Amino acid sequence: MAKKKKVAASDILTMYMDYVVEHHSKPESVTSFTEIHALDEEVFYTHFTSFKDVEKDIYLLLFENSVAILKQTPEYISFTKKDKMLSLYYTFFENLSLNQEFIKINLKGFENQLKAFSTFSRLKRGFKAFVEDLDLETISLNVDTIENIQKKTIKESFWIQFLFTMKFWLDDTSEAFEKTDIFIEKSLNTSFELLNTKSLNNIIDLAKFLYKEKVK
């Protein structure tokens, strides 16, 4: 059988996911994977450097598809920032549910945070870019350095929360992942309330004072 010399990256992603679901493990090697699918090995390396590279793209693609679906919704533009975030979570985790067989095999041992951080590196960049585009309000300090730290902290905090939600979803055995939906709503409500909590002013005032004293 002649080997295919032109295959789209998206086709390789699908082949990889199907293989993992069927065999409950990743392929032994790129060579064996391409032979099974009658691909020229060079075609694989045209798009990806390794299976880890494939996995990184899978999670990024799931996220980008979720964002694209949201932005095609006519009502999305009128959503509040919190509702945009909630809608993203619900859409993304619905996409995870549609692909749960692959994801639960692929993320077995999710407790290994180093593995998760590596696999989600592109997803993380996409997620943090989404949070940045929301332009969530920070407390005005008139100190650029501290305000930049605030923005970075907000993006990192939401990312950590996102990871916690993924772990919760992986462990969720409720029907149609109903408990995950509840967790998403409660955790995001809490996060947005914290962004607006007036008691944070005292902490920020102290940080501002310490910063000014340090630069004198």
Short mmCIF file of C-alpha atoms in Angstrom, two decimals:
data_model
loop_
_atom_site.label_atom_id
_atom_site.label_comp_id
_atom_site.label_asym_id
_atom_site.label_seq_id
_atom_site.Cartn_x
_atom_site.Cartn_y
_atom_site.Cartn_z
CA MET A 1 0.00 0.00 0.00
CA ALA A 2 1.35 3.41 -1.00
CA LYS A 3 1.97 5.69 1.92
CA LYS A 4 0.14 9.02 2.11
CA LYS A 5 2.43 11.96 1.62
CA LYS A 6 -0.09 14.74 2.26
CA VAL A 7 -2.15 14.68 5.45
CA ALA A 8 -3.47 17.66 7.44
CA ALA A 9 -2.37 18.18 11.04
CA SER A 10 -6.01 17.87 12.14
CA ASP A 11 -6.17 14.39 10.56
CA ILE A 12 -3.14 13.29 12.56
CA LEU A 13 -4.74 14.61 15.76
CA THR A 14 -7.85 12.54 15.04
CA MET A 15 -5.80 9.43 14.22
CA TYR A 16 -3.85 9.82 17.44
CA MET A 17 -6.95 10.25 19.60
CA ASP A 18 -8.64 7.26 17.95
CA TYR A 19 -5.52 5.13 18.50
CA VAL A 20 -5.32 6.01 22.20
CA VAL A 21 -9.02 5.24 22.73
CA GLU A 22 -8.76 1.91 20.89
CA HIS A 23 -5.54 0.74 22.55
CA HIS A 24 -5.79 2.59 25.90
CA SER A 25 -2.24 3.83 25.44
CA LYS A 26 -0.19 6.00 23.14
CA PRO A 27 1.58 4.40 20.15
CA GLU A 28 4.95 2.82 20.81
CA SER A 29 6.69 5.05 18.30
CA VAL A 30 6.10 7.49 15.47
CA THR A 31 7.32 4.83 13.06
CA SER A 32 4.74 2.26 14.20
CA PHE A 33 2.00 4.90 14.28
CA THR A 34 2.66 6.05 10.71
CA GLU A 35 2.92 2.47 9.46
CA ILE A 36 -0.48 1.59 10.94
CA HIS A 37 -2.06 4.58 9.18
CA ALA A 38 -0.09 4.19 5.95
CA LEU A 39 1.55 7.58 6.36
CA ASP A 40 4.93 8.70 5.22
CA GLU A 41 6.84 9.30 8.47
CA GLU A 42 8.08 12.63 7.15
CA VAL A 43 4.45 13.79 6.94
CA PHE A 44 4.12 13.40 10.70
CA TYR A 45 7.30 15.39 11.35
CA THR A 46 6.11 18.12 8.99
CA HIS A 47 3.40 18.93 11.54
CA PHE A 48 4.69 17.64 14.89
CA THR A 49 7.96 16.87 16.63
CA SER A 50 6.60 14.14 18.93
CA PHE A 51 3.45 12.64 20.46
CA LYS A 52 3.78 15.17 23.30
CA ASP A 53 3.59 17.87 20.64
CA VAL A 54 0.39 16.26 19.33
CA GLU A 55 -1.15 16.21 22.81
CA LYS A 56 -0.36 19.88 23.39
CA ASP A 57 -2.17 20.76 20.17
CA ILE A 58 -5.20 18.62 21.07
CA TYR A 59 -5.90 20.59 24.26
CA LEU A 60 -5.24 23.91 22.55
CA LEU A 61 -7.60 22.95 19.73
CA LEU A 62 -10.35 21.98 22.19
CA PHE A 63 -9.95 25.37 23.83
CA GLU A 64 -9.85 27.34 20.57
CA ASN A 65 -12.95 25.52 19.34
CA SER A 66 -14.73 26.47 22.57
CA VAL A 67 -13.82 30.14 22.14
CA ALA A 68 -14.88 30.07 18.48
CA ILE A 69 -18.28 28.57 19.40
CA LEU A 70 -18.79 31.26 22.04
CA LYS A 71 -17.94 34.13 19.73
CA GLN A 72 -20.37 32.84 17.12
CA THR A 73 -23.19 33.19 19.65
CA PRO A 74 -25.04 36.47 18.89
CA GLU A 75 -25.62 37.18 22.59
CA TYR A 76 -21.98 36.75 23.55
CA ILE A 77 -20.99 40.36 22.87
CA SER A 78 -23.54 41.59 25.41
CA PHE A 79 -22.49 39.14 28.14
CA THR A 80 -20.89 40.46 31.32
CA LYS A 81 -17.27 39.51 31.87
CA LYS A 82 -18.30 36.92 34.42
CA ASP A 83 -20.86 35.40 32.05
CA LYS A 84 -18.24 35.24 29.28
CA MET A 85 -15.96 33.32 31.62
CA LEU A 86 -18.77 31.03 32.78
CA SER A 87 -19.79 30.36 29.17
CA LEU A 88 -16.21 29.52 28.26
CA TYR A 89 -15.96 27.03 31.11
CA TYR A 90 -19.27 25.36 30.27
CA THR A 91 -18.40 25.13 26.56
CA PHE A 92 -14.88 23.86 27.14
CA PHE A 93 -15.92 21.21 29.63
CA GLU A 94 -18.70 20.12 27.31
CA ASN A 95 -16.01 19.60 24.67
CA LEU A 96 -14.00 17.60 27.21
CA SER A 97 -17.05 15.46 27.89
CA LEU A 98 -17.48 14.75 24.18
CA ASN A 99 -13.89 13.50 24.12
CA GLN A 100 -13.77 12.11 27.64
CA GLU A 101 -12.64 8.61 26.71
CA PHE A 102 -9.42 9.91 25.17
CA ILE A 103 -8.85 12.58 27.81
CA LYS A 104 -9.31 10.29 30.79
CA ILE A 105 -6.81 7.83 29.33
CA ASN A 106 -4.39 10.58 28.34
CA LEU A 107 -4.58 12.35 31.72
CA LYS A 108 -4.32 9.25 33.86
CA GLY A 109 -1.95 10.23 36.63
CA PHE A 110 -3.03 13.88 36.45
CA GLU A 111 -1.71 14.17 40.00
CA ASN A 112 1.70 14.48 38.39
CA GLN A 113 1.59 18.26 38.03
CA LEU A 114 4.78 18.48 35.99
CA LYS A 115 3.22 16.22 33.38
CA ALA A 116 0.05 18.31 33.35
CA PHE A 117 1.91 21.61 33.09
CA SER A 118 3.87 20.30 30.12
CA THR A 119 0.84 18.90 28.31
CA PHE A 120 -1.19 22.07 28.90
CA SER A 121 1.49 24.60 27.96
CA ARG A 122 -0.31 25.79 24.81
CA LEU A 123 -3.70 25.56 26.44
CA LYS A 124 -2.36 27.77 29.23
CA ARG A 125 -1.25 30.46 26.78
CA GLY A 126 -4.64 30.39 25.06
CA PHE A 127 -6.53 30.53 28.35
CA LYS A 128 -4.47 33.40 29.75
CA ALA A 129 -4.91 35.32 26.49
CA PHE A 130 -8.69 34.90 26.88
CA VAL A 131 -8.54 36.21 30.46
CA GLU A 132 -6.42 39.14 29.33
CA ASP A 133 -8.92 40.01 26.59
CA LEU A 134 -11.66 40.18 29.23
CA ASP A 135 -9.70 43.10 30.71
CA LEU A 136 -10.85 42.33 34.26
CA GLU A 137 -10.83 45.38 36.49
CA THR A 138 -8.09 45.81 39.05
CA ILE A 139 -7.90 48.26 41.91
CA SER A 140 -6.40 51.51 40.69
CA LEU A 141 -3.10 52.18 42.44
CA ASN A 142 -1.35 54.69 40.20
CA VAL A 143 1.72 52.46 40.46
CA ASP A 144 2.34 50.68 37.15
CA THR A 145 4.56 47.94 38.56
CA ILE A 146 2.01 46.84 41.18
CA GLU A 147 -0.88 47.07 38.71
CA ASN A 148 1.02 44.85 36.28
CA ILE A 149 1.60 42.37 39.10
CA GLN A 150 -2.13 42.45 39.83
CA LYS A 151 -2.96 41.58 36.22
CA LYS A 152 -0.43 38.75 36.10
CA THR A 153 -1.69 37.43 39.43
CA ILE A 154 -5.28 37.46 38.21
CA LYS A 155 -4.39 35.51 35.06
CA GLU A 156 -2.33 32.99 37.03
CA SER A 157 -5.05 32.60 39.68
CA PHE A 158 -7.71 31.89 37.07
CA TRP A 159 -5.38 29.40 35.39
CA ILE A 160 -4.83 27.53 38.66
CA GLN A 161 -8.59 27.50 39.20
CA PHE A 162 -9.00 26.14 35.65
CA LEU A 163 -6.62 23.29 36.49
CA PHE A 164 -8.52 22.54 39.69
CA THR A 165 -11.72 22.38 37.64
CA MET A 166 -10.14 19.92 35.22
CA LYS A 167 -9.09 17.70 38.13
CA PHE A 168 -12.61 17.95 39.58
CA TRP A 169 -14.08 17.00 36.19
CA LEU A 170 -11.78 13.99 35.91
CA ASP A 171 -12.98 12.72 39.30
CA ASP A 172 -16.66 13.60 38.73
CA THR A 173 -18.92 10.55 38.49
CA SER A 174 -22.22 12.43 38.59
CA GLU A 175 -24.68 12.16 35.71
CA ALA A 176 -23.74 14.45 32.79
CA PHE A 177 -21.03 15.95 35.03
CA GLU A 178 -23.65 17.90 36.95
CA LYS A 179 -21.34 18.38 39.95
CA THR A 180 -18.70 19.93 37.71
CA ASP A 181 -21.26 22.48 36.49
CA ILE A 182 -22.06 23.36 40.09
CA PHE A 183 -18.37 23.60 40.94
CA ILE A 184 -17.76 25.92 37.97
CA GLU A 185 -20.58 28.25 38.98
CA LYS A 186 -19.64 28.42 42.66
CA SER A 187 -15.89 28.77 42.12
CA LEU A 188 -16.20 31.47 39.46
CA ASN A 189 -18.78 33.38 41.48
CA THR A 190 -16.35 33.35 44.38
CA SER A 191 -13.45 34.48 42.19
CA PHE A 192 -15.34 37.43 40.75
CA GLU A 193 -16.58 38.42 44.20
CA LEU A 194 -12.98 38.43 45.44
CA LEU A 195 -11.99 40.76 42.61
CA ASN A 196 -14.51 43.25 43.95
CA THR A 197 -14.02 42.71 47.67
CA LYS A 198 -13.45 46.06 49.36
CA SER A 199 -11.40 44.49 52.11
CA LEU A 200 -8.65 43.98 49.55
CA ASN A 201 -8.11 47.74 49.60
CA ASN A 202 -6.28 47.50 52.91
CA ILE A 203 -3.90 44.90 51.51
CA ILE A 204 -3.34 46.94 48.37
CA ASP A 205 -2.76 50.13 50.34
CA LEU A 206 -0.11 48.35 52.37
CA ALA A 207 1.55 47.02 49.21
CA LYS A 208 1.49 50.49 47.70
CA PHE A 209 3.03 51.98 50.83
CA LEU A 210 5.77 49.35 50.98
CA TYR A 211 6.52 49.81 47.30
CA LYS A 212 6.86 53.59 47.63
CA GLU A 213 9.05 53.21 50.71
CA LYS A 214 11.29 50.79 48.87
CA VAL A 215 11.84 53.04 45.85
CA LYS A 216 12.57 56.18 47.87
#
